[in-house]
mmCIF file of N, CA, C and O in Angstrom:
data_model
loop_
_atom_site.group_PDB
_atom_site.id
_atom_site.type_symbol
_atom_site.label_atom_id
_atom_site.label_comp_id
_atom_site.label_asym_id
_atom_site.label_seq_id
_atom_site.Cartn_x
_atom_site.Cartn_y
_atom_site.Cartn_z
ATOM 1 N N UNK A 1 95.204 -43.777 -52.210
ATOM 2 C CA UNK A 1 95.973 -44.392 -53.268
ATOM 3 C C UNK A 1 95.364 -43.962 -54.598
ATOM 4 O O UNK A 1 94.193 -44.190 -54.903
ATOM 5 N N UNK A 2 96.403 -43.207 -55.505
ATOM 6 C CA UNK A 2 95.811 -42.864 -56.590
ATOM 7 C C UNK A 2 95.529 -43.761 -57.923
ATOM 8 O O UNK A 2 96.285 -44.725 -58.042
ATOM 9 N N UNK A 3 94.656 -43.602 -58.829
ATOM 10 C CA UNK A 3 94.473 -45.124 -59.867
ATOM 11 C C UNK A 3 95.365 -45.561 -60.060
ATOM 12 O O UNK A 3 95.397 -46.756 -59.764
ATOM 13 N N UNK A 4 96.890 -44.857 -60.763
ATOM 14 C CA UNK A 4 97.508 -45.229 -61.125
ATOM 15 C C UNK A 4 98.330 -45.939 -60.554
ATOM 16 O O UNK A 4 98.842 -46.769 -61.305
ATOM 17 N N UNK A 5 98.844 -45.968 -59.008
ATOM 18 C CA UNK A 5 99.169 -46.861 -58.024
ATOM 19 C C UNK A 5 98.127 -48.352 -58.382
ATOM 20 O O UNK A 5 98.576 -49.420 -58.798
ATOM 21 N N UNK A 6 97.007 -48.122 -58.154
ATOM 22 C CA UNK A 6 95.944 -48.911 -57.971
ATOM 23 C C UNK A 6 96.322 -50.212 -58.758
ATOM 24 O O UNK A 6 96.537 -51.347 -58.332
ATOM 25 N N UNK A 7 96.341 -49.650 -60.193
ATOM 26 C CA UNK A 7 96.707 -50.574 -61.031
ATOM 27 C C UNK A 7 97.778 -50.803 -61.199
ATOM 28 O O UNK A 7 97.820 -51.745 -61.991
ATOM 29 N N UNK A 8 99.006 -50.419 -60.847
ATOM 30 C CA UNK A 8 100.090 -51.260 -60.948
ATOM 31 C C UNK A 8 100.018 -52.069 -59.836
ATOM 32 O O UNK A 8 100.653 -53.086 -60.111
ATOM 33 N N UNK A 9 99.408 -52.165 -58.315
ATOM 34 C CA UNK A 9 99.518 -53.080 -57.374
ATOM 35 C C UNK A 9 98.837 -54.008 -57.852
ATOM 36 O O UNK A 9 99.189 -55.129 -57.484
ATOM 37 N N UNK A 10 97.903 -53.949 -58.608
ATOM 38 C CA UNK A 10 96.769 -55.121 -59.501
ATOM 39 C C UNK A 10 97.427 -56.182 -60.151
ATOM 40 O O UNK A 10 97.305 -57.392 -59.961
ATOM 41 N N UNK A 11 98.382 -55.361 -61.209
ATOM 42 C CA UNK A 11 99.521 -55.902 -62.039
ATOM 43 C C UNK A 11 100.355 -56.932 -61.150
ATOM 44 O O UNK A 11 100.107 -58.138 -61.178
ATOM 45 N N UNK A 12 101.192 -56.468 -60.491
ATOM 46 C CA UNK A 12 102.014 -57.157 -59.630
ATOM 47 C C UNK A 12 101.397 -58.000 -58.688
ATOM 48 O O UNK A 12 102.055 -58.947 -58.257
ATOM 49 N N UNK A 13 100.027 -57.785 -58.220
ATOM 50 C CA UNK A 13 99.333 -58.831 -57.409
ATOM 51 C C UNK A 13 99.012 -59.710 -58.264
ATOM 52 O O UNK A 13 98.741 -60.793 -57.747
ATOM 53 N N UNK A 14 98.919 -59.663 -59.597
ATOM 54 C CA UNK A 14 98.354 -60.958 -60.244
ATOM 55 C C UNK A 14 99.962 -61.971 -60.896
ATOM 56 O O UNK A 14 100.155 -63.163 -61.133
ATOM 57 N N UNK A 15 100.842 -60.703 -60.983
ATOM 58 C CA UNK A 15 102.044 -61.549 -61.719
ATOM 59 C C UNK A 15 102.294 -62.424 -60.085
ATOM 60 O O UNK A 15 102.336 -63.652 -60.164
ATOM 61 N N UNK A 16 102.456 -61.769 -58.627
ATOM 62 C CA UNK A 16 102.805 -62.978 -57.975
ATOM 63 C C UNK A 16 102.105 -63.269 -57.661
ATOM 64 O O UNK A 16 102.318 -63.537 -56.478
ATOM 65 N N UNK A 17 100.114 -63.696 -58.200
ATOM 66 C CA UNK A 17 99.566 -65.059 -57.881
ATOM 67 C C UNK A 17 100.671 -65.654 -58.859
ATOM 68 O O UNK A 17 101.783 -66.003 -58.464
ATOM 69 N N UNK A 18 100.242 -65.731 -60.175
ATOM 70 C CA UNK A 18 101.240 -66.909 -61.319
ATOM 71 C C UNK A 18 102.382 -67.528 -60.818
ATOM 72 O O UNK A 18 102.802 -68.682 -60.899
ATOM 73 N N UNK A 19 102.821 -66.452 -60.250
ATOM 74 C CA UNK A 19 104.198 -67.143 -60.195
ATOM 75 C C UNK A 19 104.067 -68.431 -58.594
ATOM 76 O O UNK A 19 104.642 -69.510 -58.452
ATOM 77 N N UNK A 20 103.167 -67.771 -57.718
ATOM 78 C CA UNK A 20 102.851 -68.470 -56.882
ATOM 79 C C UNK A 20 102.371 -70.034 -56.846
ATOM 80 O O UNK A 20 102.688 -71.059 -56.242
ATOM 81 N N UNK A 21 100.953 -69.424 -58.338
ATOM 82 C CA UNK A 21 100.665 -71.216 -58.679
ATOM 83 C C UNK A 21 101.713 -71.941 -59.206
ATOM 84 O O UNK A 21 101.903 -73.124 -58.924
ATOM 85 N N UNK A 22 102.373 -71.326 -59.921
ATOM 86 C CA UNK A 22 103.303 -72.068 -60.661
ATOM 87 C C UNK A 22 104.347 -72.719 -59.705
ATOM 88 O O UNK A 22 104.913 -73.758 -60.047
ATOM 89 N N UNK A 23 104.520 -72.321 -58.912
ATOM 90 C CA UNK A 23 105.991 -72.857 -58.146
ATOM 91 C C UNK A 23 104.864 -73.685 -57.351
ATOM 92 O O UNK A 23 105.197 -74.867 -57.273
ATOM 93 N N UNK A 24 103.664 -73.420 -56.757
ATOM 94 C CA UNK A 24 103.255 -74.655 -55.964
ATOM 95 C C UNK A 24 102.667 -75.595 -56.240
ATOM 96 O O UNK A 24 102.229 -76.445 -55.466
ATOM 97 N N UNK A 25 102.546 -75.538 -57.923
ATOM 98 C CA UNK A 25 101.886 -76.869 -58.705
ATOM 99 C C UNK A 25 103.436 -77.816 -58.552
ATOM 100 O O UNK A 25 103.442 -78.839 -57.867
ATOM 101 N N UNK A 26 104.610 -77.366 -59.220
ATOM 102 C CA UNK A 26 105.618 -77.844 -59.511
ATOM 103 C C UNK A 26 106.145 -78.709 -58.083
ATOM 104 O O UNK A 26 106.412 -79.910 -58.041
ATOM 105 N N UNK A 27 106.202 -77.784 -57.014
ATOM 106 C CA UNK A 27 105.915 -78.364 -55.486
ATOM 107 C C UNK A 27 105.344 -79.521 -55.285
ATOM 108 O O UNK A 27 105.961 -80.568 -55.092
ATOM 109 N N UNK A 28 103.850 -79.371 -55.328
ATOM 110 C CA UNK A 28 102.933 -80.377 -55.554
ATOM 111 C C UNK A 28 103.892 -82.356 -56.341
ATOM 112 O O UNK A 28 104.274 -83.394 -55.801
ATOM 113 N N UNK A 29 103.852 -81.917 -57.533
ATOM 114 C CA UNK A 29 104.384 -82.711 -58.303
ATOM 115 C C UNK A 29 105.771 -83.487 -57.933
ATOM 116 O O UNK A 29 105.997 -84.685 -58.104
ATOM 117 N N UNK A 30 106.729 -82.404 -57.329
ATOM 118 C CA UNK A 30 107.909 -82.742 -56.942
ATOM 119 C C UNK A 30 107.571 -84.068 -55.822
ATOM 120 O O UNK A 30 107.896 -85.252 -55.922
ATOM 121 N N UNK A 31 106.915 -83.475 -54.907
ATOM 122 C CA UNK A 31 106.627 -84.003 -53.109
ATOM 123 C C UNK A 31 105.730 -85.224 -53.351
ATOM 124 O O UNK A 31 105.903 -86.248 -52.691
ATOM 125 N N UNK A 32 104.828 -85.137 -54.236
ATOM 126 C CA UNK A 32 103.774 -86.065 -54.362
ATOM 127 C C UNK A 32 104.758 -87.663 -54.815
ATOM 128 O O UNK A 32 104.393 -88.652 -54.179
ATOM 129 N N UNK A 33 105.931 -87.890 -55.851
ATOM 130 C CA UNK A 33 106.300 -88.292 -56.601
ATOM 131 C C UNK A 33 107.366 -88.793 -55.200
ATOM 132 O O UNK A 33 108.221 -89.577 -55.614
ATOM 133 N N UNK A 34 107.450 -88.616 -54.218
ATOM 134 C CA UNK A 34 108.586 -88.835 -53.209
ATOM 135 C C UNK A 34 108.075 -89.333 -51.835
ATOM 136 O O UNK A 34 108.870 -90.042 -51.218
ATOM 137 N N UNK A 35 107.308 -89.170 -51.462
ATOM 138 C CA UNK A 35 106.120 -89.335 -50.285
ATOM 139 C C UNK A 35 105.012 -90.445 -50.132
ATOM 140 O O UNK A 35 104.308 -90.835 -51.064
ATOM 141 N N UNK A 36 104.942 -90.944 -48.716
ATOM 142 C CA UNK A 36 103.563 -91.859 -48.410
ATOM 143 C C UNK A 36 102.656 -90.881 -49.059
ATOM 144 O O UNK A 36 102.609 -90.025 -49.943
ATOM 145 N N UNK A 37 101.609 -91.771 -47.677
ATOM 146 C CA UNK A 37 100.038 -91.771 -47.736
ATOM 147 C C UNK A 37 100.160 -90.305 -47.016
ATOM 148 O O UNK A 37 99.157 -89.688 -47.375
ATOM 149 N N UNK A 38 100.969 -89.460 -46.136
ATOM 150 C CA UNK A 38 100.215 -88.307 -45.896
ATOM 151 C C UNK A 38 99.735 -87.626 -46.849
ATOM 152 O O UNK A 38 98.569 -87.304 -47.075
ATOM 153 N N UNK A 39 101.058 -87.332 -47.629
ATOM 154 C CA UNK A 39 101.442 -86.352 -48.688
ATOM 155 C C UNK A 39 100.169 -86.961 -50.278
ATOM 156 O O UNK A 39 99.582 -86.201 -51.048
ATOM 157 N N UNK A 40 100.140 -88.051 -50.276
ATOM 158 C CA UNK A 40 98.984 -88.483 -50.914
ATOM 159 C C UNK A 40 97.508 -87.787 -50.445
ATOM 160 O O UNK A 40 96.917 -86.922 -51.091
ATOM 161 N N UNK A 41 97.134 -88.281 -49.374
ATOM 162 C CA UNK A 41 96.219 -87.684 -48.944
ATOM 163 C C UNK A 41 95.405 -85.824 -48.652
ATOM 164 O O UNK A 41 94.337 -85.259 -48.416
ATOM 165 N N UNK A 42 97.127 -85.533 -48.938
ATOM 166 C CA UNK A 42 96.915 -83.984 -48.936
ATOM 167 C C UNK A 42 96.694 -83.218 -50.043
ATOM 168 O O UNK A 42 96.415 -82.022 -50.122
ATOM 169 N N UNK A 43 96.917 -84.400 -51.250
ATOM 170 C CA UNK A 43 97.038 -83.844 -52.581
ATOM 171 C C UNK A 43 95.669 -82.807 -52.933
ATOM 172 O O UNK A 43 95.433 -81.605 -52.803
ATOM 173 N N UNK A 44 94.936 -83.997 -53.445
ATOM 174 C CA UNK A 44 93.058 -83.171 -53.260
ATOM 175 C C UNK A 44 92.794 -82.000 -52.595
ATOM 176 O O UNK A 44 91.682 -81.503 -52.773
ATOM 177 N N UNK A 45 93.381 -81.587 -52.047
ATOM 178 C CA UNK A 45 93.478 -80.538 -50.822
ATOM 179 C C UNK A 45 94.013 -79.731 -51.527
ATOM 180 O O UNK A 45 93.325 -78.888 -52.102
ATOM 181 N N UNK A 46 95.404 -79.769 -51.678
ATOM 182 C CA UNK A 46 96.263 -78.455 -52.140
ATOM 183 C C UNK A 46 95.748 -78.241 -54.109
ATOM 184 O O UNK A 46 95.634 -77.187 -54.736
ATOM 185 N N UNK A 47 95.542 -79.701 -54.607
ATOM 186 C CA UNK A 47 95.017 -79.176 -56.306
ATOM 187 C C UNK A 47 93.640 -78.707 -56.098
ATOM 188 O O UNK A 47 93.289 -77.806 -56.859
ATOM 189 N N UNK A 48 92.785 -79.119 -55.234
ATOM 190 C CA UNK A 48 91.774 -77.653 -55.166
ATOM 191 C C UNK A 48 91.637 -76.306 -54.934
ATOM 192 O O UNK A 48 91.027 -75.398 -55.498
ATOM 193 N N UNK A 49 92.511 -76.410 -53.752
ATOM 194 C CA UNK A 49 93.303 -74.685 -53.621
ATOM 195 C C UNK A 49 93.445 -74.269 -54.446
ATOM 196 O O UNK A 49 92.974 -73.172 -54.743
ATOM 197 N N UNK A 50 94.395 -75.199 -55.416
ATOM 198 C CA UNK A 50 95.098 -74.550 -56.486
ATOM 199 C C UNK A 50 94.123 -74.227 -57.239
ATOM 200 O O UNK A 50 94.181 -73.107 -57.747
ATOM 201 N N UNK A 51 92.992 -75.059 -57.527
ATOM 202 C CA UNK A 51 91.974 -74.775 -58.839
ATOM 203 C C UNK A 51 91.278 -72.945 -58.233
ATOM 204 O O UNK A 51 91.267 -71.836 -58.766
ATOM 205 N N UNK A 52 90.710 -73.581 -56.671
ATOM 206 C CA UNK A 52 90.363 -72.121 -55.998
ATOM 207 C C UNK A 52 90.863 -70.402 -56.234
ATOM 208 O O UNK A 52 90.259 -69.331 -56.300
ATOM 209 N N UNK A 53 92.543 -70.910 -56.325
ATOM 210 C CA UNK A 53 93.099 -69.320 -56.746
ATOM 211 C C UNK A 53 93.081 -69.105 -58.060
ATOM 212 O O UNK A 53 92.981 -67.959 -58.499
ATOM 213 N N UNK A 54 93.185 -70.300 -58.947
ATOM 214 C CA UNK A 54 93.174 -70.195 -60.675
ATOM 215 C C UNK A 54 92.031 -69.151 -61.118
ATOM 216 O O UNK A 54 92.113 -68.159 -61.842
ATOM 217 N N UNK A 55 91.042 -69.658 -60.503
ATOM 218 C CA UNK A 55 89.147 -69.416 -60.878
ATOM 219 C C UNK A 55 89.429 -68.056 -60.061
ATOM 220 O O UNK A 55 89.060 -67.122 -60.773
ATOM 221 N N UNK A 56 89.976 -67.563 -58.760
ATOM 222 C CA UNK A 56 89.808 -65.981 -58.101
ATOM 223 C C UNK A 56 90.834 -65.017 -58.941
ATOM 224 O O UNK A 56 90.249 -63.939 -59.043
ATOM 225 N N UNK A 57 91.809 -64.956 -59.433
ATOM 226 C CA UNK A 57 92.693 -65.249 -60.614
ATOM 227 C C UNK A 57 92.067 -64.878 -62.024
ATOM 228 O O UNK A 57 92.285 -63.694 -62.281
ATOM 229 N N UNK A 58 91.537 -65.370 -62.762
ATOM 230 C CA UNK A 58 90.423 -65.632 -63.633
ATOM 231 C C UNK A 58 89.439 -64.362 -63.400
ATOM 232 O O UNK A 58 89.350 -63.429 -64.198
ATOM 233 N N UNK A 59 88.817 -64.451 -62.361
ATOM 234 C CA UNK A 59 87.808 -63.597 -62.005
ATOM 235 C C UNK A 59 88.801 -62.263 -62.262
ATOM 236 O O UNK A 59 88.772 -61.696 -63.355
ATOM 237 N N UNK A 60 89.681 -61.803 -61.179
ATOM 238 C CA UNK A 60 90.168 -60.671 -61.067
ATOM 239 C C UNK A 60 90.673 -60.055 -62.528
ATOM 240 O O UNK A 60 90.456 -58.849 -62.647
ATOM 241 N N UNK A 61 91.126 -60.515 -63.324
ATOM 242 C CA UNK A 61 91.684 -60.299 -64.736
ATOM 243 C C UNK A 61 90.463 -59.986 -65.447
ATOM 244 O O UNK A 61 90.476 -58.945 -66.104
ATOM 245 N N UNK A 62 88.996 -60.966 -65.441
ATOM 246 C CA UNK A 62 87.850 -60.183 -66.398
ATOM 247 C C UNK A 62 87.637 -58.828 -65.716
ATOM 248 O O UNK A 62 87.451 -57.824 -66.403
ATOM 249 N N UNK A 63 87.666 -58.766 -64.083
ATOM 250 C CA UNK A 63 86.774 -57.722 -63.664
ATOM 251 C C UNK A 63 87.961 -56.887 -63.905
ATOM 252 O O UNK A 63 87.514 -55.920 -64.523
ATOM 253 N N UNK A 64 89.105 -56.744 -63.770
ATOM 254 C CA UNK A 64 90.207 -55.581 -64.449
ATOM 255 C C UNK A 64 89.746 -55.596 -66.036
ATOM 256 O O UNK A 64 89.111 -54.595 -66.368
ATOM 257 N N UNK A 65 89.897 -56.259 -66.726
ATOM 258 C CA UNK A 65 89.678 -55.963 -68.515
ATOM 259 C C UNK A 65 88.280 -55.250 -68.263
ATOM 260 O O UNK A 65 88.121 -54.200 -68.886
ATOM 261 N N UNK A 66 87.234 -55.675 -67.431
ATOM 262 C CA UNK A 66 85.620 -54.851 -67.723
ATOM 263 C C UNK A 66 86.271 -53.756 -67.355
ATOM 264 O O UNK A 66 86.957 -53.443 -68.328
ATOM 265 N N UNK A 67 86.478 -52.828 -66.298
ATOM 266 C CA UNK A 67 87.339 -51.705 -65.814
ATOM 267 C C UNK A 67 87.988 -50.678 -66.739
ATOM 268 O O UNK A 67 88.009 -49.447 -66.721
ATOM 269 N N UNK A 68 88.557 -51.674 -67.624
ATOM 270 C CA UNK A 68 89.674 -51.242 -68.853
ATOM 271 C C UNK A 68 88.412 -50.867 -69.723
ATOM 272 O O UNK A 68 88.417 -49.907 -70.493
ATOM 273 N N UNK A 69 87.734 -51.392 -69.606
ATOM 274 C CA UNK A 69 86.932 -51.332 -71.203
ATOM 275 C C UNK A 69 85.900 -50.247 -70.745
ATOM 276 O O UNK A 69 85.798 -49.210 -71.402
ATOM 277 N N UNK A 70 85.147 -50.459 -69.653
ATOM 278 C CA UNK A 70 84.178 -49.327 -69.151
ATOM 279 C C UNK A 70 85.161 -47.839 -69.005
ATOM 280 O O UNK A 70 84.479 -46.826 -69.163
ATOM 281 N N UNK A 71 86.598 -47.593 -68.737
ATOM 282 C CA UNK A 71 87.108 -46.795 -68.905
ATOM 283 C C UNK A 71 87.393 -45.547 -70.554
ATOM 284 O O UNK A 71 87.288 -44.379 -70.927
ATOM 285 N N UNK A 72 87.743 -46.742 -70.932
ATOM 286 C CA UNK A 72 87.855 -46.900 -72.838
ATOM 287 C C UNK A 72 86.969 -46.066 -73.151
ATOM 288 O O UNK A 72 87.267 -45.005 -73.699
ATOM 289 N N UNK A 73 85.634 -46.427 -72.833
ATOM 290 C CA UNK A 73 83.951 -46.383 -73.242
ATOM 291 C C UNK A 73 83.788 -44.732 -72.663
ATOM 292 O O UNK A 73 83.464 -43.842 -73.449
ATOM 293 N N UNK A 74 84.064 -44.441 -71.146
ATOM 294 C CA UNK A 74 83.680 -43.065 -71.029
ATOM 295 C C UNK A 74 84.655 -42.155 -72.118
ATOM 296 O O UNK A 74 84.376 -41.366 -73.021
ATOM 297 N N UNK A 75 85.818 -42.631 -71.614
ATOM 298 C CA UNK A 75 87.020 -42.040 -72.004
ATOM 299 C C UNK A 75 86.220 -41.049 -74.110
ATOM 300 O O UNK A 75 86.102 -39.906 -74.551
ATOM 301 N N UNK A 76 85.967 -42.351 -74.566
ATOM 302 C CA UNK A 76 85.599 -42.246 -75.955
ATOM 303 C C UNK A 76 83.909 -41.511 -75.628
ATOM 304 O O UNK A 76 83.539 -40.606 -76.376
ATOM 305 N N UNK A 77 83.161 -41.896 -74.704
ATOM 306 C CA UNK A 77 82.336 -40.933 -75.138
ATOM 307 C C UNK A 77 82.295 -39.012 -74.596
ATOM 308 O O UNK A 77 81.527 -38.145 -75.014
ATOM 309 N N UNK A 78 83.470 -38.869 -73.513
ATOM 310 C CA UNK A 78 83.809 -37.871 -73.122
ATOM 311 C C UNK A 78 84.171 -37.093 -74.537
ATOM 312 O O UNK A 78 83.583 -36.018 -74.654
ATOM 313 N N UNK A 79 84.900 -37.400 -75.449
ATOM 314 C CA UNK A 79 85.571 -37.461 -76.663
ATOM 315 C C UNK A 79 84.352 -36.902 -77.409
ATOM 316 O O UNK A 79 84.133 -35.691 -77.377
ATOM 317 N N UNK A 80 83.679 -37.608 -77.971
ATOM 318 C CA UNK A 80 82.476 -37.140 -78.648
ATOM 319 C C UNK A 80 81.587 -36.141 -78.121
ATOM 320 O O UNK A 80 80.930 -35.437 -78.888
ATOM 321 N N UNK A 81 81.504 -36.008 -76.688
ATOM 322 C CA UNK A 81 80.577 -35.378 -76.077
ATOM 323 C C UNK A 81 81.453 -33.967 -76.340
ATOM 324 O O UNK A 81 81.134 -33.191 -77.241
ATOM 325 N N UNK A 82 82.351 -33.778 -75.640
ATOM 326 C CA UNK A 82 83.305 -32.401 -76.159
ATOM 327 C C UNK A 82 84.290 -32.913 -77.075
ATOM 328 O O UNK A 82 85.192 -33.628 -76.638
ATOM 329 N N UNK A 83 84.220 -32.635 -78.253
ATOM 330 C CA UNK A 83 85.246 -32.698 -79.385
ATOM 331 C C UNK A 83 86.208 -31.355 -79.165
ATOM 332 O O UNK A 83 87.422 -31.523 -79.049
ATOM 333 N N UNK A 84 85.802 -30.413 -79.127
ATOM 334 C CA UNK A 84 86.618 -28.931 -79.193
ATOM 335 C C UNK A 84 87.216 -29.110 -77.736
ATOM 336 O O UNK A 84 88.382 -28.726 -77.641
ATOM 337 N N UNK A 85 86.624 -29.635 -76.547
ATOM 338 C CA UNK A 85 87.766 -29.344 -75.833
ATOM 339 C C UNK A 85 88.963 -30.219 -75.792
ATOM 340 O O UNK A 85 90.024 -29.933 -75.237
ATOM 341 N N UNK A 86 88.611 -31.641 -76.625
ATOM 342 C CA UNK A 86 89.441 -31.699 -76.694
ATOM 343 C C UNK A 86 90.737 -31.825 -77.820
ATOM 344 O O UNK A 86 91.800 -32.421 -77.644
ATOM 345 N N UNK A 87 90.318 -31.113 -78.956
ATOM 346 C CA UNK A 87 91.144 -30.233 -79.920
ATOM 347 C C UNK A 87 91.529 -29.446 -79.112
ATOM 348 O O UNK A 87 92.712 -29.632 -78.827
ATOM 349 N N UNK A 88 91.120 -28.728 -78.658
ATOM 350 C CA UNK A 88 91.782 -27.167 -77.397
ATOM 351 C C UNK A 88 93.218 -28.178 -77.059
ATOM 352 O O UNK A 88 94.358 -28.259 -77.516
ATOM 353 N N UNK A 89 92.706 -28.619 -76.375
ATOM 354 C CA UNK A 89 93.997 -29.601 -75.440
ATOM 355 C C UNK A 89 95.267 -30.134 -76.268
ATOM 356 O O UNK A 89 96.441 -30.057 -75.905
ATOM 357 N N UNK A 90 94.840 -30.620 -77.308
ATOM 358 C CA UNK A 90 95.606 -31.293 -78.277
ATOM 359 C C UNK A 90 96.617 -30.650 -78.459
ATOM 360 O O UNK A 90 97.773 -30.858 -78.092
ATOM 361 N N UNK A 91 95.858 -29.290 -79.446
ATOM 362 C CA UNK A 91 96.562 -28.084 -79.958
ATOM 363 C C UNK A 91 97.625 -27.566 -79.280
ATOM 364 O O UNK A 91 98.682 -27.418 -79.893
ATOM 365 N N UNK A 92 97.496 -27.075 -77.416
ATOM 366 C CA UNK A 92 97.990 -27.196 -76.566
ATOM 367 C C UNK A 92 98.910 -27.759 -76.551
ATOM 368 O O UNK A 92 99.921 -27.242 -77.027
ATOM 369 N N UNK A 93 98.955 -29.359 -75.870
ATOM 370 C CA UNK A 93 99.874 -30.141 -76.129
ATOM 371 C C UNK A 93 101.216 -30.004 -77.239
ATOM 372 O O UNK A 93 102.425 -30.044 -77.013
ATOM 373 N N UNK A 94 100.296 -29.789 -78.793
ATOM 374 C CA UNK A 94 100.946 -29.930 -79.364
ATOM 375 C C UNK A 94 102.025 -28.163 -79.545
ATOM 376 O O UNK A 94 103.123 -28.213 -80.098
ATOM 377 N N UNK A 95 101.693 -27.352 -79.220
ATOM 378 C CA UNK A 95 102.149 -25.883 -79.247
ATOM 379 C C UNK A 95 103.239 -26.532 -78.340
ATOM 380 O O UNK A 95 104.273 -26.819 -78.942
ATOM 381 N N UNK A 96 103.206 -26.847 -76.871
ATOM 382 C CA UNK A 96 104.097 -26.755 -75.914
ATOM 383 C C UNK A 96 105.051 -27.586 -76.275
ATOM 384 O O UNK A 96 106.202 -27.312 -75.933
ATOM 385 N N UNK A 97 104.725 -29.070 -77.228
ATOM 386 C CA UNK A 97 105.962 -29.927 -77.695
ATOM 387 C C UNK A 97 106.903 -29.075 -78.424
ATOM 388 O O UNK A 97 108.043 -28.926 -77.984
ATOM 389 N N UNK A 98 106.490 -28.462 -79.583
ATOM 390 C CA UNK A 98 106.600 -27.575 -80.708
ATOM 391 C C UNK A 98 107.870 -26.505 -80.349
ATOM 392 O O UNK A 98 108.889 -26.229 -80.982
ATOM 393 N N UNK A 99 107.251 -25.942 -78.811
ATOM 394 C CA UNK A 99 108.420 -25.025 -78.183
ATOM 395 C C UNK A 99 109.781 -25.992 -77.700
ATOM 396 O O UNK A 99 110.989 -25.795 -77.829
ATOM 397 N N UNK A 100 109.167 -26.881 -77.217
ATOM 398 C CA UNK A 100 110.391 -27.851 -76.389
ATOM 399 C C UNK A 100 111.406 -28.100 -77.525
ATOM 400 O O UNK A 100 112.634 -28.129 -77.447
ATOM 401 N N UNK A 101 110.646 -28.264 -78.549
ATOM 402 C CA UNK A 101 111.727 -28.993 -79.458
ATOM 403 C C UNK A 101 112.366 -27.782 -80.295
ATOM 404 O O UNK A 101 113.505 -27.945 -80.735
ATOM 405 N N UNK A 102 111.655 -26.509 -80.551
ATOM 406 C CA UNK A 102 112.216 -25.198 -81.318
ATOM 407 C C UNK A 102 113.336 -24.606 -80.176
ATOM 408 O O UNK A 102 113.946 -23.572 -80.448
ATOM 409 N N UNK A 103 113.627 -25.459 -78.616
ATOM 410 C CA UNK A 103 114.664 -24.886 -77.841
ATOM 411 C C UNK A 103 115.883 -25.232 -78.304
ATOM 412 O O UNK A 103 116.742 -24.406 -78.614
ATOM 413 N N UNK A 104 116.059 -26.846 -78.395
ATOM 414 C CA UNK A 104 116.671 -27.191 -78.525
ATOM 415 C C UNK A 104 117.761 -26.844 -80.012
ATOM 416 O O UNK A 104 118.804 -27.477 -80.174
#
């Protein structure tokens, strides 16, 4: 799996935790408000879960932003370390736009 896969499954694994807590807090609230003593008794149970995925959740989002940022960091000192290659590249880049658009 290449990074860029990587991180969009990251993305989408964290949009459906949210959406996950969210519909099973609301759950929670709905059932609790309608129900005995089981559904009482189970509460503590499921709002710790819930706190459990919030906090793994939490975690996964700093250790993606450190990721982002330790990326940033080579990325920028690759940059400094070769400046000309990457002017070379730029230049490049910018020659081959230059043609695309002198086709048209």
């Amino acid at each position: 799996m290449d990074t860029k896969t990587r991180v969009v499954t990251r993305e989408m694994l964290a949009d459906d935790m949210r959406v996950v807590l969210a519909d099973t807090e609301q759950l929670l609230k709905a059932v609790v408000g309608q129900s005995g003593e089981k559904l009482a008794a189970l509460q503590p149970r499921i709002e710790q879960s819930l706190r459990d995925v919030k906090a793994q959740l939490v975690e996964f989002e700093q250790a993606a932003a450190e990721k982002a940022r330790a990326t940033v960091q080579a990325t920028d000192d690759y940059a400094h370390e070769h400046p000309w290659k990457i002017a070379g590249v730029t230049a490049l880049i910018g020659v081959a736009v230059g043609m695309l658009i002198a086709r048209r």
